[in-house]
Amino acid sequence: MSYSVGQVAGFAGVTVRTLHHYDDIGLLVPSERSHAGHRRYSDADLDRLQQILFYRELGFPLDEVAALLDDPETDPRVHLRRQHELLTARIEKLRKMAAAVEHAMEARKMGINLTPEEKFEVFGDKDPEQYAEEAEQRWGGTEAYAESQRRAASYTKEDWKRMQAEVADWGERYDALMAADEPPTGERAMDMAEEHRRHITRWFYECTYELHTGLAEMYVSDERFKAFYDSMRPGLAEHLRDAITANAARHTS
């Protein structure tokens, strides 16, 4: 039994483009090809994809995933035990993050200003400034980062409140969209994705469609962003990523 790339994408909840990329870099090379040269995936390929997605969900870079899976000395059961331990630890951390998000929402609703310690207690004993440092390491040399820093420095408390209100309103409407079972490739979802892109452009920096799709992948791969969007509605991060990707395609194709 073998499966097409489209079928596998549907099974795994990933894009066809992702599977093509995994093939191109040798991470997941399909076992078969059709007479027409199309990719065909075996059950063993699906097992490997499951392992890849486990590690990706845990934040492992692709090169480390490849090294782990291709180690001939490692029993597949070892992978499962390691992943179970890591996932259990992550579940506990996400539970704490969800509680912190709920606390923040309640505080805003009641007009309570959280202290800096309360805002970042979800990250345990880590230094909150490390995330600012991380952002500078990732994007510090880009025009987008510099523009974002310039704009943010000029905003007043009222500006931040207005921005947060826009985000909250957008989140409520996206929640309603998902509750209505609107697909991420539908017009309503793509329009919401476009509104999301324009919000970034209006408040922070010129967010091109290419930049937006890059951000969309980070919303799913980075647990902090994923927790933020999924706090609006479980599964929203993945839905939004797909909507952003579809929206970019319709504007750039």
GROMACS .gro file of N, CA, C and O in nm, residues 152-246:
model
  380
  152ALA      N    1   0.776   5.119   1.803
  152ALA     CA    2   0.737   5.080   1.938
  152ALA      C    3   0.784   5.182   2.041
  152ALA      O    4   0.715   5.209   2.141
  153ALA      N    5   0.900   5.242   2.017
  153ALA     CA    6   0.955   5.339   2.112
  153ALA      C    7   0.868   5.464   2.121
  153ALA      O    8   0.873   5.536   2.221
  154SER      N    9   0.791   5.492   2.016
  154SER     CA   10   0.711   5.615   2.013
  154SER      C   11   0.569   5.596   2.065
  154SER      O   12   0.496   5.694   2.082
  155TYR      N   13   0.527   5.472   2.089
  155TYR     CA   14   0.388   5.447   2.127
  155TYR      C   15   0.362   5.485   2.273
  155TYR      O   16   0.443   5.460   2.362
  156THR      N   17   0.244   5.543   2.294
  156THR     CA   18   0.199   5.576   2.428
  156THR      C   19   0.120   5.459   2.486
  156THR      O   20   0.090   5.362   2.415
  157LYS      N   21   0.086   5.470   2.613
  157LYS     CA   22   0.004   5.368   2.677
  157LYS      C   23  -0.128   5.351   2.604
  157LYS      O   24  -0.178   5.239   2.586
  158GLU      N   25  -0.186   5.463   2.559
  158GLU     CA   26  -0.313   5.456   2.486
  158GLU      C   27  -0.297   5.384   2.352
  158GLU      O   28  -0.387   5.313   2.307
  159ASP      N   29  -0.181   5.404   2.288
  159ASP     CA   30  -0.154   5.334   2.162
  159ASP      C   31  -0.154   5.183   2.186
  159ASP      O   32  -0.214   5.107   2.109
  160TRP      N   33  -0.086   5.140   2.294
  160TRP     CA   34  -0.079   4.997   2.323
  160TRP      C   35  -0.216   4.940   2.355
  160TRP      O   36  -0.250   4.829   2.314
  161LYS      N   37  -0.296   5.018   2.429
  161LYS     CA   38  -0.432   4.973   2.460
  161LYS      C   39  -0.515   4.956   2.334
  161LYS      O   40  -0.591   4.860   2.319
  162ARG      N   41  -0.501   5.053   2.243
  162ARG     CA   42  -0.577   5.045   2.118
  162ARG      C   43  -0.533   4.925   2.034
  162ARG      O   44  -0.615   4.854   1.976
  163MET      N   45  -0.402   4.903   2.031
  163MET     CA   46  -0.350   4.788   1.958
  163MET      C   47  -0.402   4.657   2.017
  163MET      O   48  -0.445   4.567   1.945
  164GLN      N   49  -0.399   4.646   2.150
  164GLN     CA   50  -0.447   4.525   2.216
  164GLN      C   51  -0.595   4.503   2.191
  164GLN      O   52  -0.641   4.390   2.175
  165ALA      N   53  -0.671   4.613   2.187
  165ALA     CA   54  -0.815   4.602   2.160
  165ALA      C   55  -0.839   4.548   2.019
  165ALA      O   56  -0.930   4.467   1.997
  166GLU      N   57  -0.757   4.592   1.925
  166GLU     CA   58  -0.769   4.542   1.787
  166GLU      C   59  -0.740   4.392   1.783
  166GLU      O   60  -0.810   4.317   1.715
  167VAL      N   61  -0.637   4.351   1.855
  167VAL     CA   62  -0.600   4.209   1.858
  167VAL      C   63  -0.712   4.126   1.920
  167VAL      O   64  -0.750   4.020   1.869
  168ALA      N   65  -0.769   4.176   2.030
  168ALA     CA   66  -0.877   4.104   2.098
  168ALA      C   67  -0.999   4.092   2.008
  168ALA      O   68  -1.062   3.985   2.000
  169ASP      N   69  -1.033   4.202   1.939
  169ASP     CA   70  -1.148   4.199   1.848
  169ASP      C   71  -1.124   4.101   1.733
  169ASP      O   72  -1.213   4.022   1.698
  170TRP      N   73  -1.003   4.106   1.678
  170TRP     CA   74  -0.969   4.014   1.568
  170TRP      C   75  -0.978   3.870   1.617
  170TRP      O   76  -1.031   3.783   1.547
  171GLY      N   77  -0.927   3.843   1.738
  171GLY     CA   78  -0.929   3.708   1.792
  171GLY      C   79  -1.070   3.655   1.811
  171GLY      O   80  -1.099   3.539   1.781
  172GLU      N   81  -1.160   3.741   1.858
  172GLU     CA   82  -1.299   3.699   1.877
  172GLU      C   83  -1.364   3.665   1.744
  172GLU      O   84  -1.439   3.567   1.732
  173ARG      N   85  -1.335   3.745   1.642
  173ARG     CA   86  -1.394   3.720   1.510
  173ARG      C   87  -1.334   3.595   1.445
  173ARG      O   88  -1.404   3.521   1.375
  174TYR      N   89  -1.204   3.571   1.471
  174TYR     CA   90  -1.144   3.449   1.415
  174TYR      C   91  -1.198   3.326   1.486
  174TYR      O   92  -1.222   3.221   1.424
  175ASP      N   93  -1.219   3.338   1.615
  175ASP     CA   94  -1.281   3.230   1.691
  175ASP      C   95  -1.417   3.195   1.633
  175ASP      O   96  -1.451   3.077   1.612
  176ALA      N   97  -1.497   3.298   1.604
  176ALA     CA   98  -1.631   3.276   1.547
  176ALA      C   99  -1.621   3.211   1.409
  176ALA      O  100  -1.702   3.124   1.373
  177LEU      N  101  -1.520   3.253   1.332
  177LEU     CA  102  -1.500   3.195   1.199
  177LEU      C  103  -1.473   3.045   1.208
  177LEU      O  104  -1.530   2.965   1.134
  178MET      N  105  -1.387   3.006   1.302
  178MET     CA  106  -1.357   2.864   1.319
  178MET      C  107  -1.477   2.787   1.374
  178MET      O  108  -1.501   2.672   1.336
  179ALA      N  109  -1.552   2.853   1.463
  179ALA     CA  110  -1.671   2.788   1.518
  179ALA      C  111  -1.772   2.758   1.408
  179ALA      O  112  -1.850   2.662   1.419
  180ALA      N  113  -1.769   2.839   1.302
  180ALA     CA  114  -1.859   2.818   1.189
  180ALA      C  115  -1.801   2.719   1.087
  180ALA      O  116  -1.857   2.701   0.979
  181ASP      N  117  -1.688   2.655   1.123
  181ASP     CA  118  -1.624   2.555   1.037
  181ASP      C  119  -1.578   2.612   0.903
  181ASP      O  120  -1.580   2.543   0.800
  182GLU      N  121  -1.538   2.739   0.904
  182GLU     CA  122  -1.485   2.798   0.782
  182GLU      C  123  -1.345   2.741   0.756
  182GLU      O  124  -1.261   2.739   0.846
  183PRO      N  125  -1.318   2.692   0.635
  183PRO     CA  126  -1.185   2.637   0.606
  183PRO      C  127  -1.081   2.747   0.595
  183PRO      O  128  -1.114   2.862   0.560
  184PRO      N  129  -0.955   2.717   0.626
  184PRO     CA  130  -0.852   2.821   0.619
  184PRO      C  131  -0.829   2.872   0.478
  184PRO      O  132  -0.776   2.982   0.461
  185THR      N  133  -0.869   2.795   0.378
  185THR     CA  134  -0.851   2.838   0.240
  185THR      C  135  -0.974   2.912   0.187
  185THR      O  136  -0.978   2.949   0.069
  186GLY      N  137  -1.075   2.932   0.271
  186GLY     CA  138  -1.195   3.004   0.230
  186GLY      C  139  -1.173   3.154   0.229
  186GLY      O  140  -1.079   3.206   0.288
  187GLU      N  141  -1.263   3.226   0.161
  187GLU     CA  142  -1.250   3.370   0.148
  187GLU      C  143  -1.249   3.441   0.283
  187GLU      O  144  -1.169   3.532   0.306
  188ARG      N  145  -1.335   3.401   0.374
  188ARG     CA  146  -1.343   3.468   0.503
  188ARG      C  147  -1.212   3.453   0.582
  188ARG      O  148  -1.162   3.549   0.640
  189ALA      N  149  -1.158   3.332   0.582
  189ALA     CA  150  -1.033   3.309   0.655
  189ALA      C  151  -0.918   3.386   0.590
  189ALA      O  152  -0.835   3.445   0.660
  190MET      N  153  -0.912   3.385   0.459
  190MET     CA  154  -0.805   3.458   0.391
  190MET      C  155  -0.817   3.608   0.415
  190MET      O  156  -0.716   3.678   0.430
  191ASP      N  157  -0.941   3.659   0.420
  191ASP     CA  158  -0.960   3.801   0.450
  191ASP      C  159  -0.912   3.834   0.591
  191ASP      O  160  -0.853   3.940   0.615
  192MET      N  161  -0.937   3.742   0.685
  192MET     CA  162  -0.889   3.763   0.822
  192MET      C  163  -0.736   3.760   0.827
  192MET      O  164  -0.673   3.834   0.903
  193ALA      N  165  -0.677   3.671   0.746
  193ALA     CA  166  -0.530   3.665   0.739
  193ALA      C  167  -0.474   3.795   0.682
  193ALA      O  168  -0.372   3.846   0.729
  194GLU      N  169  -0.543   3.849   0.581
  194GLU     CA  170  -0.499   3.975   0.522
  194GLU      C  171  -0.510   4.089   0.624
  194GLU      O  172  -0.422   4.175   0.633
  195GLU      N  173  -0.617   4.088   0.703
  195GLU     CA  174  -0.633   4.188   0.809
  195GLU      C  175  -0.519   4.175   0.910
  195GLU      O  176  -0.466   4.276   0.959
  196HIS      N  177  -0.481   4.052   0.941
  196HIS     CA  178  -0.369   4.026   1.033
  196HIS      C  179  -0.240   4.085   0.978
  196HIS      O  180  -0.163   4.150   1.050
  197ARG      N  181  -0.215   4.065   0.850
  197ARG     CA  182  -0.093   4.118   0.787
  197ARG      C  183  -0.092   4.271   0.790
  197ARG      O  184   0.010   4.333   0.822
  198ARG      N  185  -0.207   4.331   0.761
  198ARG     CA  186  -0.214   4.477   0.760
  198ARG      C  187  -0.199   4.535   0.900
  198ARG      O  188  -0.146   4.646   0.916
  199HIS      N  189  -0.245   4.462   1.000
  199HIS     CA  190  -0.227   4.506   1.139
  199HIS      C  191  -0.077   4.517   1.171
  199HIS      O  192  -0.032   4.614   1.232
  200ILE      N  193   0.000   4.416   1.130
  200ILE     CA  194   0.144   4.418   1.153
  200ILE      C  195   0.208   4.535   1.080
  200ILE      O  196   0.292   4.608   1.135
  201THR      N  197   0.164   4.556   0.955
  201THR     CA  198   0.219   4.667   0.876
  201THR      C  199   0.185   4.802   0.941
  201THR      O  200   0.270   4.892   0.946
  202ARG      N  201   0.064   4.815   0.990
  202ARG     CA  202   0.020   4.942   1.048
  202ARG      C  203   0.093   4.975   1.178
  202ARG      O  204   0.130   5.089   1.204
  203TRP      N  205   0.120   4.872   1.259
  203TRP     CA  206   0.175   4.897   1.391
  203TRP      C  207   0.325   4.877   1.402
  203TRP      O  208   0.389   4.936   1.490
  204PHE      N  209   0.383   4.792   1.317
  204PHE     CA  210   0.523   4.754   1.340
  204PHE      C  211   0.615   4.776   1.219
  204PHE      O  212   0.712   4.850   1.229
  205TYR      N  213   0.590   4.711   1.110
  205TYR     CA  214   0.679   4.722   0.995
  205TYR      C  215   0.605   4.673   0.871
  205TYR      O  216   0.500   4.609   0.880
  206GLU      N  217   0.660   4.703   0.754
  206GLU     CA  218   0.599   4.660   0.629
  206GLU      C  219   0.608   4.508   0.620
  206GLU      O  220   0.716   4.451   0.601
  207CYS      N  221   0.494   4.443   0.637
  207CYS     CA  222   0.490   4.297   0.639
  207CYS      C  223   0.451   4.246   0.500
  207CYS      O  224   0.333   4.245   0.463
  208THR      N  225   0.550   4.206   0.423
  208THR     CA  226   0.523   4.152   0.290
  208THR      C  227   0.458   4.014   0.303
  208THR      O  228   0.458   3.954   0.411
  209TYR      N  229   0.406   3.963   0.192
  209TYR     CA  230   0.346   3.831   0.196
  209TYR      C  231   0.451   3.724   0.227
  209TYR      O  232   0.422   3.626   0.296
  210GLU      N  233   0.573   3.745   0.180
  210GLU     CA  234   0.679   3.649   0.209
  210GLU      C  235   0.711   3.648   0.359
  210GLU      O  236   0.724   3.542   0.421
  211LEU      N  237   0.722   3.768   0.417
  211LEU     CA  238   0.746   3.777   0.561
  211LEU      C  239   0.630   3.716   0.639
  211LEU      O  240   0.650   3.647   0.739
  212HIS      N  241   0.508   3.741   0.592
  212HIS     CA  242   0.390   3.693   0.663
  212HIS      C  243   0.386   3.540   0.668
  212HIS      O  244   0.354   3.481   0.771
  213THR      N  245   0.420   3.476   0.556
  213THR     CA  246   0.420   3.330   0.556
  213THR      C  247   0.530   3.275   0.647
  213THR      O  248   0.513   3.170   0.710
  214GLY      N  249   0.641   3.346   0.655
  214GLY     CA  250   0.746   3.305   0.747
  214GLY      C  251   0.701   3.316   0.892
  214GLY      O  252   0.728   3.227   0.973
  215LEU      N  253   0.632   3.425   0.924
  215LEU     CA  254   0.576   3.440   1.058
  215LEU      C  255   0.476   3.329   1.088
  215LEU      O  256   0.471   3.276   1.199
  216ALA      N  257   0.395   3.295   0.987
  216ALA     CA  258   0.290   3.193   1.006
  216ALA      C  259   0.350   3.060   1.050
  216ALA      O  260   0.294   2.991   1.136
  217GLU      N  261   0.463   3.023   0.990
  217GLU     CA  262   0.527   2.898   1.031
  217GLU      C  263   0.578   2.907   1.175
  217GLU      O  264   0.571   2.810   1.251
  218MET      N  265   0.625   3.026   1.214
  218MET     CA  266   0.674   3.044   1.350
  218MET      C  267   0.560   3.038   1.451
  218MET      O  268   0.578   2.991   1.564
  219TYR      N  269   0.441   3.082   1.411
  219TYR     CA  270   0.326   3.077   1.502
  219TYR      C  271   0.294   2.933   1.543
  219TYR      O  272   0.235   2.909   1.648
  220VAL      N  273   0.333   2.838   1.459
  220VAL     CA  274   0.308   2.698   1.490
  220VAL      C  275   0.430   2.632   1.553
  220VAL      O  276   0.418   2.553   1.647
  221SER      N  277   0.549   2.664   1.505
  221SER     CA  278   0.670   2.595   1.552
  221SER      C  279   0.721   2.648   1.686
  221SER      O  280   0.784   2.574   1.762
  222ASP      N  281   0.695   2.775   1.715
  222ASP     CA  282   0.741   2.833   1.842
  222ASP      C  283   0.627   2.822   1.943
  222ASP      O  284   0.520   2.880   1.926
  223GLU      N  285   0.650   2.750   2.052
  223GLU     CA  286   0.542   2.720   2.146
  223GLU      C  287   0.485   2.846   2.212
  223GLU      O  288   0.369   2.849   2.251
  224ARG      N  289   0.566   2.951   2.222
  224ARG     CA  290   0.514   3.074   2.283
  224ARG      C  291   0.410   3.140   2.194
  224ARG      O  292   0.304   3.182   2.241
  225PHE      N  293   0.439   3.150   2.064
  225PHE     CA  294   0.340   3.205   1.971
  225PHE      C  295   0.219   3.112   1.961
  225PHE      O  296   0.104   3.156   1.956
  226LYS      N  297   0.246   2.982   1.954
  226LYS     CA  298   0.137   2.886   1.941
  226LYS      C  299   0.043   2.895   2.061
  226LYS      O  300  -0.081   2.892   2.046
  227ALA      N  301   0.100   2.907   2.181
  227ALA     CA  302   0.018   2.918   2.301
  227ALA      C  303  -0.067   3.044   2.298
  227ALA      O  304  -0.184   3.044   2.340
  228PHE      N  305  -0.009   3.154   2.246
  228PHE     CA  306  -0.084   3.279   2.239
  228PHE      C  307  -0.205   3.265   2.148
  228PHE      O  308  -0.318   3.298   2.186
  229TYR      N  309  -0.184   3.214   2.027
  229TYR     CA  310  -0.296   3.203   1.932
  229TYR      C  311  -0.394   3.094   1.973
  229TYR      O  312  -0.516   3.111   1.960
  230ASP      N  313  -0.343   2.984   2.025
  230ASP     CA  314  -0.433   2.876   2.066
  230ASP      C  315  -0.512   2.913   2.192
  230ASP      O  316  -0.612   2.849   2.223
  231SER      N  317  -0.467   3.017   2.264
  231SER     CA  318  -0.546   3.062   2.379
  231SER      C  319  -0.675   3.129   2.333
  231SER      O  320  -0.773   3.134   2.407
  232MET      N  321  -0.676   3.180   2.209
  232MET     CA  322  -0.798   3.238   2.152
  232MET      C  323  -0.898   3.127   2.116
  232MET      O  324  -1.018   3.142   2.136
  233ARG      N  325  -0.842   3.016   2.064
  233ARG     CA  326  -0.922   2.899   2.032
  233ARG      C  327  -0.824   2.786   2.000
  233ARG      O  328  -0.732   2.805   1.920
  234PRO      N  329  -0.841   2.668   2.060
  234PRO     CA  330  -0.751   2.557   2.028
  234PRO      C  331  -0.746   2.530   1.877
  234PRO      O  332  -0.849   2.524   1.811
  235GLY      N  333  -0.625   2.517   1.825
  235GLY     CA  334  -0.607   2.490   1.683
  235GLY      C  335  -0.600   2.615   1.598
  235GLY      O  336  -0.578   2.607   1.476
  236LEU      N  337  -0.614   2.735   1.660
  236LEU     CA  338  -0.616   2.857   1.580
  236LEU      C  339  -0.481   2.883   1.514
  236LEU      O  340  -0.476   2.933   1.402
  237ALA      N  341  -0.372   2.849   1.581
  237ALA     CA  342  -0.239   2.876   1.523
  237ALA      C  343  -0.222   2.806   1.390
  237ALA      O  344  -0.180   2.866   1.291
  238GLU      N  345  -0.259   2.676   1.383
  238GLU     CA  346  -0.246   2.602   1.258
  238GLU      C  347  -0.343   2.654   1.152
  238GLU      O  348  -0.308   2.667   1.034
  239HIS      N  349  -0.466   2.684   1.194
  239HIS     CA  350  -0.567   2.736   1.101
  239HIS      C  351  -0.519   2.867   1.041
  239HIS      O  352  -0.528   2.889   0.919
  240LEU      N  353  -0.467   2.956   1.126
  240LEU     CA  354  -0.418   3.086   1.079
  240LEU      C  355  -0.300   3.069   0.985
  240LEU      O  356  -0.291   3.138   0.883
  241ARG      N  357  -0.208   2.977   1.020
  241ARG     CA  358  -0.094   2.955   0.930
  241ARG      C  359  -0.140   2.918   0.790
  241ARG      O  360  -0.093   2.973   0.690
  242ASP      N  361  -0.236   2.827   0.782
  242ASP     CA  362  -0.285   2.783   0.652
  242ASP      C  363  -0.360   2.895   0.580
  242ASP      O  364  -0.352   2.908   0.457
  243ALA      N  365  -0.432   2.978   0.656
  243ALA     CA  366  -0.504   3.090   0.597
  243ALA      C  367  -0.405   3.194   0.543
  243ALA      O  368  -0.424   3.250   0.434
  244ILE      N  369  -0.298   3.219   0.619
  244ILE     CA  370  -0.195   3.314   0.575
  244ILE      C  371  -0.127   3.264   0.447
  244ILE      O  372  -0.104   3.339   0.352
  245THR      N  373  -0.098   3.133   0.445
  245THR     CA  374  -0.034   3.075   0.326
  245THR      C  375  -0.126   3.087   0.205
  245THR      O  376  -0.081   3.123   0.095
  246ALA      N  377  -0.254   3.057   0.223
  246ALA     CA  378  -0.350   3.067   0.112
  246ALA      C  379  -0.367   3.211   0.069
  246ALA      O  380  -0.376   3.240  -0.052
   0.00000   0.00000   0.00000
